[in-house]
Coordinates of C-alpha atoms and ligand atoms in Angstrom, one line a residue:
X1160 CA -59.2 -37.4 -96.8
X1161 CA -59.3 -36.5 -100.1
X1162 CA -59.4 -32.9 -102.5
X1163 CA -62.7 -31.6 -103.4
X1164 CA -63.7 -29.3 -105.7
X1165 CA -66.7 -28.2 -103.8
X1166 CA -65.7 -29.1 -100.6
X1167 CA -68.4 -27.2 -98.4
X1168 CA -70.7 -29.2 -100.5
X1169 CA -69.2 -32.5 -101.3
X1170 CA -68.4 -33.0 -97.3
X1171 CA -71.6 -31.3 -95.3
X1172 CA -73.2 -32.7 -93.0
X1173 CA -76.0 -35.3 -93.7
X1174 CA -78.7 -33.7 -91.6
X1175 CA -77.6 -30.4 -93.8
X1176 CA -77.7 -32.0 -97.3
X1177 CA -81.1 -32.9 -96.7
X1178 CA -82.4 -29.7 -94.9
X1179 CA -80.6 -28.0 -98.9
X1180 CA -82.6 -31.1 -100.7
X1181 CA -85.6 -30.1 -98.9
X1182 CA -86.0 -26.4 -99.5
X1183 CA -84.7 -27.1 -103.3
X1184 CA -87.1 -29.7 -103.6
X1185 CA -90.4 -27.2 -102.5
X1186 CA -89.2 -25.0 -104.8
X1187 CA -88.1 -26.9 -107.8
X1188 CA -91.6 -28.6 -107.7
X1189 CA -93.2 -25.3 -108.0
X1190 CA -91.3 -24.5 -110.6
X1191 CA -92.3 -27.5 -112.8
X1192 CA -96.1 -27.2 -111.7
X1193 CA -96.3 -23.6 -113.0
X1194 CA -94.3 -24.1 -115.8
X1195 CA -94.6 -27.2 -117.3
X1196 CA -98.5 -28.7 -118.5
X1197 CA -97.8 -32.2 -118.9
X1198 CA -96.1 -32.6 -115.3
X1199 CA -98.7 -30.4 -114.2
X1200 CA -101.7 -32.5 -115.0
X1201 CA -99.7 -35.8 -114.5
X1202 CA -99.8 -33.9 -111.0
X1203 CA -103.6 -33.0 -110.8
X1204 CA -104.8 -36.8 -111.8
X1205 CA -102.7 -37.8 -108.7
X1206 CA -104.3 -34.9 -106.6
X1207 CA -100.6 -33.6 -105.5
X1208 CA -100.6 -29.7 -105.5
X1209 CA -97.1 -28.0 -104.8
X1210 CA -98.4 -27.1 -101.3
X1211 CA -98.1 -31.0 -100.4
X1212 CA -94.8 -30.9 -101.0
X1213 CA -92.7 -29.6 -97.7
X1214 CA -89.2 -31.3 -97.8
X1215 CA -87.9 -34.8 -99.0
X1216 CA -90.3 -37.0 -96.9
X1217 CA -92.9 -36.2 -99.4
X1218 CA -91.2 -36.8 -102.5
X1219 CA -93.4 -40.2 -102.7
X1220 CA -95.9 -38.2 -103.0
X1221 CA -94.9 -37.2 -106.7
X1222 CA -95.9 -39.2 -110.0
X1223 CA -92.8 -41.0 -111.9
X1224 CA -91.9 -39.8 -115.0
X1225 CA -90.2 -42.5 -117.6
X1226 CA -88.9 -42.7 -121.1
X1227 CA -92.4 -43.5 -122.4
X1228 CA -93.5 -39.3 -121.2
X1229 CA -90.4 -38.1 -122.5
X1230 CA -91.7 -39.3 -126.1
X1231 CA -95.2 -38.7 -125.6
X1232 CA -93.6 -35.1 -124.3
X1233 CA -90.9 -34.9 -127.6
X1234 CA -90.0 -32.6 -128.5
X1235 CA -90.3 -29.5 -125.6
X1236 CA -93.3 -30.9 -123.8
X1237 CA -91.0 -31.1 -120.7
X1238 CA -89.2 -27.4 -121.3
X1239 CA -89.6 -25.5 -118.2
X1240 CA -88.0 -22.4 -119.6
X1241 CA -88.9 -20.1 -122.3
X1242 CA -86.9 -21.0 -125.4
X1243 CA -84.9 -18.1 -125.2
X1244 CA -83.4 -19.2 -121.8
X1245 CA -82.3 -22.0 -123.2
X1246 CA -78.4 -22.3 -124.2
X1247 CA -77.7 -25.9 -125.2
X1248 CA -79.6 -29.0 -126.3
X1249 CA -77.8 -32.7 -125.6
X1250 CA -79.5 -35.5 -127.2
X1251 CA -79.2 -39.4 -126.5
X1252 CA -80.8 -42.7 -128.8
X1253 CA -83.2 -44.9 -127.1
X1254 CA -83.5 -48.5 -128.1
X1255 CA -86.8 -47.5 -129.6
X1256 CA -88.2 -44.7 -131.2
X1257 CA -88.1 -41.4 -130.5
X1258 CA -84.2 -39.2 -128.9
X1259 CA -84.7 -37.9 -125.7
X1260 CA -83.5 -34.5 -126.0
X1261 CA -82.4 -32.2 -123.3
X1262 CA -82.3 -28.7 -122.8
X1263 CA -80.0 -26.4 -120.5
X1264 CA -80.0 -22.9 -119.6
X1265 CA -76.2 -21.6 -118.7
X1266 CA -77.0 -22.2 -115.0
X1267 CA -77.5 -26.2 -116.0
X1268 CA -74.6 -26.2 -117.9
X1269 CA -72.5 -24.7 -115.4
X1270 CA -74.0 -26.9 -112.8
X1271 CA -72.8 -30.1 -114.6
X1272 CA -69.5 -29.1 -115.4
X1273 CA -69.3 -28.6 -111.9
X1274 CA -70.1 -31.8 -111.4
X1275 CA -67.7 -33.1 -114.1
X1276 CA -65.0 -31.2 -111.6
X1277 CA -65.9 -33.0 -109.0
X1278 CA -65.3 -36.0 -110.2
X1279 CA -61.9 -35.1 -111.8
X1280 CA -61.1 -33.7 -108.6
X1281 CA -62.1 -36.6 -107.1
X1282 CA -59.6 -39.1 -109.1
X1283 CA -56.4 -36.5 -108.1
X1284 CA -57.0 -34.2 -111.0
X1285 CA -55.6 -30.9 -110.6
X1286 CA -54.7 -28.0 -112.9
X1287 CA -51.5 -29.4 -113.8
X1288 CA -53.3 -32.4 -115.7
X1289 CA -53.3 -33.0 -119.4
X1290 CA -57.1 -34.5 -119.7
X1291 CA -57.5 -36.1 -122.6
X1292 CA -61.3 -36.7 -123.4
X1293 CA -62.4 -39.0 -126.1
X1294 CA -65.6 -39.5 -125.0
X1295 CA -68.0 -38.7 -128.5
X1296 CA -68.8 -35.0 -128.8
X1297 CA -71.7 -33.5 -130.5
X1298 CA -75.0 -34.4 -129.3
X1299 CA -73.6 -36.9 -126.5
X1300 CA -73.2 -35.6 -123.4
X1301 CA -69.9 -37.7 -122.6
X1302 CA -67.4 -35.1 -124.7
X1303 CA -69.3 -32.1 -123.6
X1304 CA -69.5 -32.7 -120.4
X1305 CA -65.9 -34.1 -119.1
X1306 CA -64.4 -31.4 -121.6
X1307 CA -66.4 -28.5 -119.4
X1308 CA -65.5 -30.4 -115.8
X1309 CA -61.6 -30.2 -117.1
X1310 CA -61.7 -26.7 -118.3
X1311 CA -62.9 -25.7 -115.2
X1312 CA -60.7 -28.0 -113.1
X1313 CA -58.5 -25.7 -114.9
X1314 CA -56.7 -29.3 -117.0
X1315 CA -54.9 -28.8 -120.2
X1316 CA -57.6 -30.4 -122.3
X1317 CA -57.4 -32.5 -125.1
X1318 CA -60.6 -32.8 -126.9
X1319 CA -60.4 -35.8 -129.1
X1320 CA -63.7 -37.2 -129.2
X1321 CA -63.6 -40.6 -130.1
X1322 CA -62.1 -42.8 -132.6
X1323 CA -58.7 -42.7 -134.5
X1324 CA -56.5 -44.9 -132.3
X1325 CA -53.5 -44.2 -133.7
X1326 CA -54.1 -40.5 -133.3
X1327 CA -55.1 -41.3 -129.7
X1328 CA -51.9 -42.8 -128.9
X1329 CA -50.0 -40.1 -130.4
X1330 CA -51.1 -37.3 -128.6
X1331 CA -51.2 -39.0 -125.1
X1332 CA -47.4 -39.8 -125.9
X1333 CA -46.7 -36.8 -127.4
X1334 CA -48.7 -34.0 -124.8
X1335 CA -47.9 -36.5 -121.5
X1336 CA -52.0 -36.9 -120.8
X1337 CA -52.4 -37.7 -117.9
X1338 CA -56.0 -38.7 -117.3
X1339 CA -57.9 -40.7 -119.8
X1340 CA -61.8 -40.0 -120.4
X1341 CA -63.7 -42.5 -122.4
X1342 CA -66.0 -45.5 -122.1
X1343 CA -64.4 -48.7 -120.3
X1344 CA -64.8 -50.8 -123.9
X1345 CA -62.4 -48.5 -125.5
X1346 CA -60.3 -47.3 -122.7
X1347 CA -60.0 -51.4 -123.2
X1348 CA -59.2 -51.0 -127.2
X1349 CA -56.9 -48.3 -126.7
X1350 CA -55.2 -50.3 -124.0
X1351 CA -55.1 -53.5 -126.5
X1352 CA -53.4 -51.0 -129.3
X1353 CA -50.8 -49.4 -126.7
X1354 CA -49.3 -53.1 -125.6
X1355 CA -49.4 -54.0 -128.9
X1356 CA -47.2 -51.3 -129.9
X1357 CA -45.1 -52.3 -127.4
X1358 CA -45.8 -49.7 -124.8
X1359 CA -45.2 -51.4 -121.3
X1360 CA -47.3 -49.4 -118.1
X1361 CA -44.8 -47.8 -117.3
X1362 CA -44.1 -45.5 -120.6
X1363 CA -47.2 -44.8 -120.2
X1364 CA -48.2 -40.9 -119.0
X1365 CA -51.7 -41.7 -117.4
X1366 CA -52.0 -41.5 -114.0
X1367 CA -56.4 -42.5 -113.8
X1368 CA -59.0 -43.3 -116.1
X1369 CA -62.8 -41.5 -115.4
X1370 CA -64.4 -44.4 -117.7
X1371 CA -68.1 -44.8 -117.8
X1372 CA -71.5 -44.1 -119.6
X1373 CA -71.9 -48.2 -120.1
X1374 CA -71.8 -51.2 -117.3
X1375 CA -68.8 -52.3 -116.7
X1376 CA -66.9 -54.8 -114.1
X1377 CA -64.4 -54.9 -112.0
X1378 CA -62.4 -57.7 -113.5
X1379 CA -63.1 -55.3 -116.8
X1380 CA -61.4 -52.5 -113.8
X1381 CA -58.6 -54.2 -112.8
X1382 CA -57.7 -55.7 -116.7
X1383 CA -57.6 -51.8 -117.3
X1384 CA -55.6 -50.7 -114.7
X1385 CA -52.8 -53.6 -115.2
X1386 CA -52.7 -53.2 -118.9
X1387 CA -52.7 -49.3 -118.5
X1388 CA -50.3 -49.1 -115.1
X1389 CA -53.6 -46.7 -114.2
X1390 CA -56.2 -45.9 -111.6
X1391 CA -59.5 -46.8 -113.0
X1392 CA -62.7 -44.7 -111.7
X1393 CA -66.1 -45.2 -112.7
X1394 CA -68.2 -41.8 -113.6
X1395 CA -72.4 -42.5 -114.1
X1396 CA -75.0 -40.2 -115.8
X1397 CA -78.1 -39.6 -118.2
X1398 CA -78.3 -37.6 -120.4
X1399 CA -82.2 -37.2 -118.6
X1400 CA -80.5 -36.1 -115.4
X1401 CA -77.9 -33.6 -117.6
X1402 CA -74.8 -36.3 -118.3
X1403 CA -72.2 -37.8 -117.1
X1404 CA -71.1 -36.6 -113.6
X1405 CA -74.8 -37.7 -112.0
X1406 CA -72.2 -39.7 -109.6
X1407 CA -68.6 -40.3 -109.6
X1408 CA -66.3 -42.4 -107.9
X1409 CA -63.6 -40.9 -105.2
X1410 CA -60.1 -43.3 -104.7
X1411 CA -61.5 -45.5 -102.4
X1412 CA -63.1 -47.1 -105.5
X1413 CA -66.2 -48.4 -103.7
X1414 CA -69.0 -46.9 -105.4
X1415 CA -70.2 -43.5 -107.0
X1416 CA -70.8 -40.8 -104.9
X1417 CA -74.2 -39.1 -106.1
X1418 CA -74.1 -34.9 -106.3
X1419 CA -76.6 -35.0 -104.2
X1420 CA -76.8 -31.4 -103.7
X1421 CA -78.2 -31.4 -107.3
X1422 CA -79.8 -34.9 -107.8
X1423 CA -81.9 -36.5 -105.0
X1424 CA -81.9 -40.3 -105.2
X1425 CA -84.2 -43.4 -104.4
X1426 CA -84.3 -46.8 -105.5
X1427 CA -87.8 -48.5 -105.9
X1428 CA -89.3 -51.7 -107.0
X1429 CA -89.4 -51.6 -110.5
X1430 CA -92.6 -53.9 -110.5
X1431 CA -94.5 -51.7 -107.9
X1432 CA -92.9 -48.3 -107.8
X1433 CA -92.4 -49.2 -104.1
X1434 CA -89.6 -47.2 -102.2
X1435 CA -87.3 -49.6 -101.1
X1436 CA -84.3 -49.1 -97.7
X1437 CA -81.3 -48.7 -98.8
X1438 CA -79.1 -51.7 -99.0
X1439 CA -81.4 -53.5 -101.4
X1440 CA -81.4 -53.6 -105.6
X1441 CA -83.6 -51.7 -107.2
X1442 CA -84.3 -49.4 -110.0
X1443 CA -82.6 -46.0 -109.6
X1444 CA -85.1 -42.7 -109.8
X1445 CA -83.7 -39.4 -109.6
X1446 CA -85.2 -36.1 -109.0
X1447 CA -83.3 -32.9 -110.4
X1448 CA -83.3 -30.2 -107.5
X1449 CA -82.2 -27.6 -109.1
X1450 CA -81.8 -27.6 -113.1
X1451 CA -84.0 -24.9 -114.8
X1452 CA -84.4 -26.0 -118.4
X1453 CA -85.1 -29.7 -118.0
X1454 CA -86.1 -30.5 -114.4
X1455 CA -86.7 -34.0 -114.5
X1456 CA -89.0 -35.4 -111.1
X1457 CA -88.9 -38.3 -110.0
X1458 CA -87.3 -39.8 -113.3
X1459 CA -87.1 -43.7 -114.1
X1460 CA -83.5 -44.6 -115.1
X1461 CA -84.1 -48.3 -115.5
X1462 CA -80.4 -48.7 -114.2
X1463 CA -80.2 -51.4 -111.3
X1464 CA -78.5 -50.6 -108.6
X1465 CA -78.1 -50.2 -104.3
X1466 CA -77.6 -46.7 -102.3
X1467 CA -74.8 -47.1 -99.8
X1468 CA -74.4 -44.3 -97.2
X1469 CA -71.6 -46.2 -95.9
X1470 CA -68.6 -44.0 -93.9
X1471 CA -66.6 -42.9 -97.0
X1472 CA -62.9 -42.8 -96.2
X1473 CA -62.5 -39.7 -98.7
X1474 CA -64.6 -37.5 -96.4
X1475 CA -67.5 -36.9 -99.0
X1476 CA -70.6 -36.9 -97.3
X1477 CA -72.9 -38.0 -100.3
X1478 CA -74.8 -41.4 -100.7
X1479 CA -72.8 -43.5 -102.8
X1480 CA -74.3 -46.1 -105.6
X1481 CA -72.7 -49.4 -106.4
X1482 CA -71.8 -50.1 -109.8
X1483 CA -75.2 -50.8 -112.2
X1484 CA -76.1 -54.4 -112.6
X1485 CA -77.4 -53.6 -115.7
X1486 CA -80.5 -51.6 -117.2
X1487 CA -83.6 -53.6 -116.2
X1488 CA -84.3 -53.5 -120.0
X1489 CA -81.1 -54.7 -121.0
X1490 CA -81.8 -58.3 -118.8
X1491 CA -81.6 -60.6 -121.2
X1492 CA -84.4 -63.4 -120.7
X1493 CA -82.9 -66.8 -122.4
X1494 CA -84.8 -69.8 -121.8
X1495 CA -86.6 -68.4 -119.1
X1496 CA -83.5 -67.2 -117.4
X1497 CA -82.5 -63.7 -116.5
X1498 CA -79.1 -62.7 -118.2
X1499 CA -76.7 -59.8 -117.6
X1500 CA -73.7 -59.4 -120.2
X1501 CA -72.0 -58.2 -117.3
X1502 CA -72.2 -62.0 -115.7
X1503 CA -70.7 -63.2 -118.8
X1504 CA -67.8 -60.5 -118.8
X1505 CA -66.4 -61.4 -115.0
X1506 CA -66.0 -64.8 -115.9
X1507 CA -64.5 -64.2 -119.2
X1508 CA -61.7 -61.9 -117.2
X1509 CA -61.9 -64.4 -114.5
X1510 CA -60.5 -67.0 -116.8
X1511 CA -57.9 -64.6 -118.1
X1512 CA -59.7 -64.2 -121.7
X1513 CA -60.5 -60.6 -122.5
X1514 CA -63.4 -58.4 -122.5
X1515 CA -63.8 -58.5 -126.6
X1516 CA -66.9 -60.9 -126.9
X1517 CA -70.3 -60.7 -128.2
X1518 CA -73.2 -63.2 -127.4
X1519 CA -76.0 -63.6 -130.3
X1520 CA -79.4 -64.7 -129.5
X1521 CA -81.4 -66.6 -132.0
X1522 CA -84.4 -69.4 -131.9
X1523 CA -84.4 -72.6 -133.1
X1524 CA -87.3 -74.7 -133.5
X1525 CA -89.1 -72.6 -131.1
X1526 CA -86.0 -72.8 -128.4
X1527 CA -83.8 -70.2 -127.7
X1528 CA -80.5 -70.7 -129.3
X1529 CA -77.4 -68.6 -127.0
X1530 CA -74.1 -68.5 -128.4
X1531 CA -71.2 -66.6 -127.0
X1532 CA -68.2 -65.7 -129.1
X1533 CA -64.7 -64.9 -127.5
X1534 CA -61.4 -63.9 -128.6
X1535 CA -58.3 -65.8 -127.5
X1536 CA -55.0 -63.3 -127.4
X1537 CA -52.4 -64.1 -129.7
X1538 CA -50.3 -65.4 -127.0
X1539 CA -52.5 -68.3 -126.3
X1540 CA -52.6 -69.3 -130.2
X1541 CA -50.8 -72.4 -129.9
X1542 CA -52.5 -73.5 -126.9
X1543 CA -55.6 -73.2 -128.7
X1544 CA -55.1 -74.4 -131.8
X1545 CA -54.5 -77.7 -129.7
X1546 CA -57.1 -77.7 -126.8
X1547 CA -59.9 -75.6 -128.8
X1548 CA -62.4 -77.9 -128.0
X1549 CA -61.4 -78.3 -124.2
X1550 CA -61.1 -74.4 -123.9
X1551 CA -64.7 -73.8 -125.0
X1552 CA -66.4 -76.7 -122.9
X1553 CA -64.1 -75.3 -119.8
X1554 CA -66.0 -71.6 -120.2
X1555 CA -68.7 -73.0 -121.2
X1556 CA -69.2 -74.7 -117.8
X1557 CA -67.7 -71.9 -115.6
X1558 CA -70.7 -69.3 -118.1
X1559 CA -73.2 -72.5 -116.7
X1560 CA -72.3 -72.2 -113.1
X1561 CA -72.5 -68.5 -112.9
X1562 CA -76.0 -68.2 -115.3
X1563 CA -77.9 -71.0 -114.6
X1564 CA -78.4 -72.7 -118.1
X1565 CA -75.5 -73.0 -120.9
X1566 CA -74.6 -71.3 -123.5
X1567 CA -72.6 -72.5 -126.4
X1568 CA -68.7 -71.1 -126.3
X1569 CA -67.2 -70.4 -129.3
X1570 CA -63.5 -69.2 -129.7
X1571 CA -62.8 -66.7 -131.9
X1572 CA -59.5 -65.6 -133.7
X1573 CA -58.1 -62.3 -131.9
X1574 CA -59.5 -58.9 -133.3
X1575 CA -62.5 -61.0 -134.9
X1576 CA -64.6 -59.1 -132.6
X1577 CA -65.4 -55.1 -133.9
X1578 CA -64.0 -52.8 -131.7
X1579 CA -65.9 -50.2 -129.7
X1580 CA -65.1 -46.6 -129.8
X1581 CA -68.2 -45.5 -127.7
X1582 CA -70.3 -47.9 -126.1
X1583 CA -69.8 -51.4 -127.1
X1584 CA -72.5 -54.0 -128.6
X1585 CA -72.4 -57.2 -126.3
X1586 CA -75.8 -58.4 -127.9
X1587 CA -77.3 -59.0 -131.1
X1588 CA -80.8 -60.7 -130.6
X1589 CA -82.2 -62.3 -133.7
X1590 CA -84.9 -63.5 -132.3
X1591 CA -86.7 -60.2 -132.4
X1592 CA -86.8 -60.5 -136.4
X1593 CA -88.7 -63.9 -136.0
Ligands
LIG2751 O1 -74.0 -42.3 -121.1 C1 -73.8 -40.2 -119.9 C2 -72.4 -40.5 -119.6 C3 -71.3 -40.1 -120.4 C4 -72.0 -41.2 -118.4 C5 -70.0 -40.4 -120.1 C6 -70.7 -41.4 -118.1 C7 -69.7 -41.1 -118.9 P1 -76.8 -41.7 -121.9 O2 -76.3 -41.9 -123.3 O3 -78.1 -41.0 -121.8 O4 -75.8 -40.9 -121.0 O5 -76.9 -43.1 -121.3 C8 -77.3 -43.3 -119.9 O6 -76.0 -45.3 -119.7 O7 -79.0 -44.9 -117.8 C9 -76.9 -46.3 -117.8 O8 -77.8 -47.3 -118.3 C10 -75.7 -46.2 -118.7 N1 -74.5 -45.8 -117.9 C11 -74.0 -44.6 -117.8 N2 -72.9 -44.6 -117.0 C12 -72.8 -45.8 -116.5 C13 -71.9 -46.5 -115.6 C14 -74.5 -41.3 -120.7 N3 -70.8 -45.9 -115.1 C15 -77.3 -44.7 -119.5 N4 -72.1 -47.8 -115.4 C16 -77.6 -44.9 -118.1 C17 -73.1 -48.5 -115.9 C18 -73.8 -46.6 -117.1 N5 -74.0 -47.9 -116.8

């Protein structure tokens, strides 16, 4: 059994979560039909009037929204508020064209800190923590958002936002933090900087990581944790859904419980819109059940991923989602073959290298060209120097076994690679610019 913050809601019953989804749901669609025109007729072309709606067993009845509204929408086509409700705006950048930005009315705000608590909670987080946050502040909703959940866990907070190492490693050492708050790439760089200062795991303060807002794996997990002498949790969000603390992991470190209370999940077939069981991959939609300013329905993450309502040993009740495979658009498609950076990363760890690479994408007389670039530590050097060629055909063939077709290896000197203070850039395609 483990602490909750919320514990009446984090632990009820199943059969009670949904009755609360249910009646939130009737309501919250009402809410958005009379409130906000472009949901409204997106409603009416599909002939779906609030009245249809009586709990969750109808929620297929509702049209998907997806990134492609939410610019056609842009700026406040999807305000259900008037402005003067409103309190805060968070804003994330697409890969193309327009911000999404998001509005919240206190009672959103308060809502996601909560959420934020839960998941500090969740990782053994009490009042007597020093929570360090270097997640970016400003319009992303990584700063904001853990910096609220700590404040009202009641955590000494350090709000660093992100960048400036050196200044990072000072005040951990200095203040004692005890939990860390930042992406997994630089909870990775800042790990990298602390051994080579010659900080061994066990000078160091932290206790658990909350690392997220980017895929991640659990080689990258268990690199972190050693380097770090820490407890690594993964945290999910969108900044669509209100940020980071959609779902959050507990310490059996299986999978992210979903607030479910707040955000009703399905996954569906990304090529059909189909609702699939649970247990199988598929594109992760969320409905918000009870946000005021920016109630998204039925909303279109593109994350992959499986719902597990697996027994949880922590005593939370809520469906749980296994880490994202990867954004459906970030699939890579080389030769004809589909491509996750995170396949690349586990065997990189696998084969003790570590997770600084970058894999560029060109085209060559009208062939895709796929080159992956690695860093060797400075402890391997010599080896290297030596066996270079051996190395890279040795990865090379592991990167072929685990993808399907082969890319071409190259080892790079250590720190070649830029660094990541926020979330890292596995992927230049040039092959767009053709
Ligand atoms: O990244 C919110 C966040 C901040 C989450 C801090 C966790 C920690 P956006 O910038 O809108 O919001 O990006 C959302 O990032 O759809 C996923 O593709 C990806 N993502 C977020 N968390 C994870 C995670 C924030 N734990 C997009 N694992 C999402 C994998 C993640 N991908």
């Amino acid at each position: 059994m483990g602490n909750y913050y919320q514990e009446e809601f984090e632990t009820m019953p199943v059969e009670e979560i949904k009755k609360l989804q249910s009646e939130k749901l009737v309501k919250q669609v009402k809410h958005v039909y009379d409130n906000v025109e472009y949901y409204r007729n997106m409603m009416d072309e599909k002939g779906v009037k609030p009245e249809d709606i009586h709990g969750i067993e109808d929620l297929h009845k509702l049209p998907f929204l997806s990134k492609a509204d939410l610019r056609e929408a842009y700026p406040k086509g999807l305000l259900a508020v008037p402005q003067d409700d409103v309190v805060r705006i968070q804003s994330t950048s697409g890969t193309t064209g327009k911000r999404v930005i998001a509005y919240y009315t206190q009672h959103d705000v308060d809502l996601w800190e909560e959420c934020c608590a839960r998941a500090i909670v969740a990782v053994g987080g009490t009042k007597e923590d020093v929570c360090q946050v270097c997640y970016g502040y400003g319009l992303f909703t990584g700063g904001p958002g853990l910096n609220g959940g700590s404040h009202k866990v009641g955590c000494m907070t350090l709000p660093m936002s992100s960048g400036n190492t050196e200044r990072q490693i000072q005040f951990m050492m200095d203040l004692q933090s005890t939990i860390l708050c930042c992406t997994p790439s630089y909870a990775a760089y800042i790990g990298e900087t602390l051994k080579e200062q010659g900080y061994k795991p066990e000078d160091i303060p932290l206790k658990a990581g909350i690392f997220g807002a980017e895929p991640w794996t659990e080689e990258m997990r268990h690199s972190i944790e050693e380097t770090m002498g820490i407890k690594a949790y993964d945290i999910y969000g969108l900044t669509e859904i209100s940020g980071p603390g959609v779902s959050f992991e507990c310490q059996e470190q299986t999978g992210m419980h979903i607030n479910e209370d707040h955000f009703l999940a399905e996954t569906i077939d990304p090529d059909t819109g189909e609702v699939l069981p649970e247990g199988s991959v598929g594109e992760l939609v969320f409905t918000c059940l009870d946000k005021e300013a920016f109630p998204m329905l039925r909303y279109r993450t593109r994350d992959l991923c499986i719902l597990s309502r697996e027994k949880c040993s922590c005593g939370r009740t809520f469906i749980k989602m296994k880490k994202p495979q990867g954004r459906s658009d970030d699939m890579l498609i080389i030769r004809g073959v589909n491509v996750f950076p995170s396949q690349i990363e586990t065997v990189l760890l696998k084969e003790g290298y570590t997770p600084n690479y970058q894999i560029v994408l060109d085209r060559e007389n009208n062939t895709d060209t796929f080159d992956v670039y690695v860093e060797y530590t400075p402890e391997d050097g010599d080896d290297v120097v030596k066996n270079i060629t051996a190395r890279e055909k040795k990865l090379q063939e592991r990167m072929k076994t685990m993808l399907g077709i082969n890319p071409k290896v190259h080892l790079a000197e250590p720190k070649s690679i830029t660094r990541s203070e926020g979330k890292a850039v596995r992927v230049i395609d040039r092959r767009k610019l053709h």
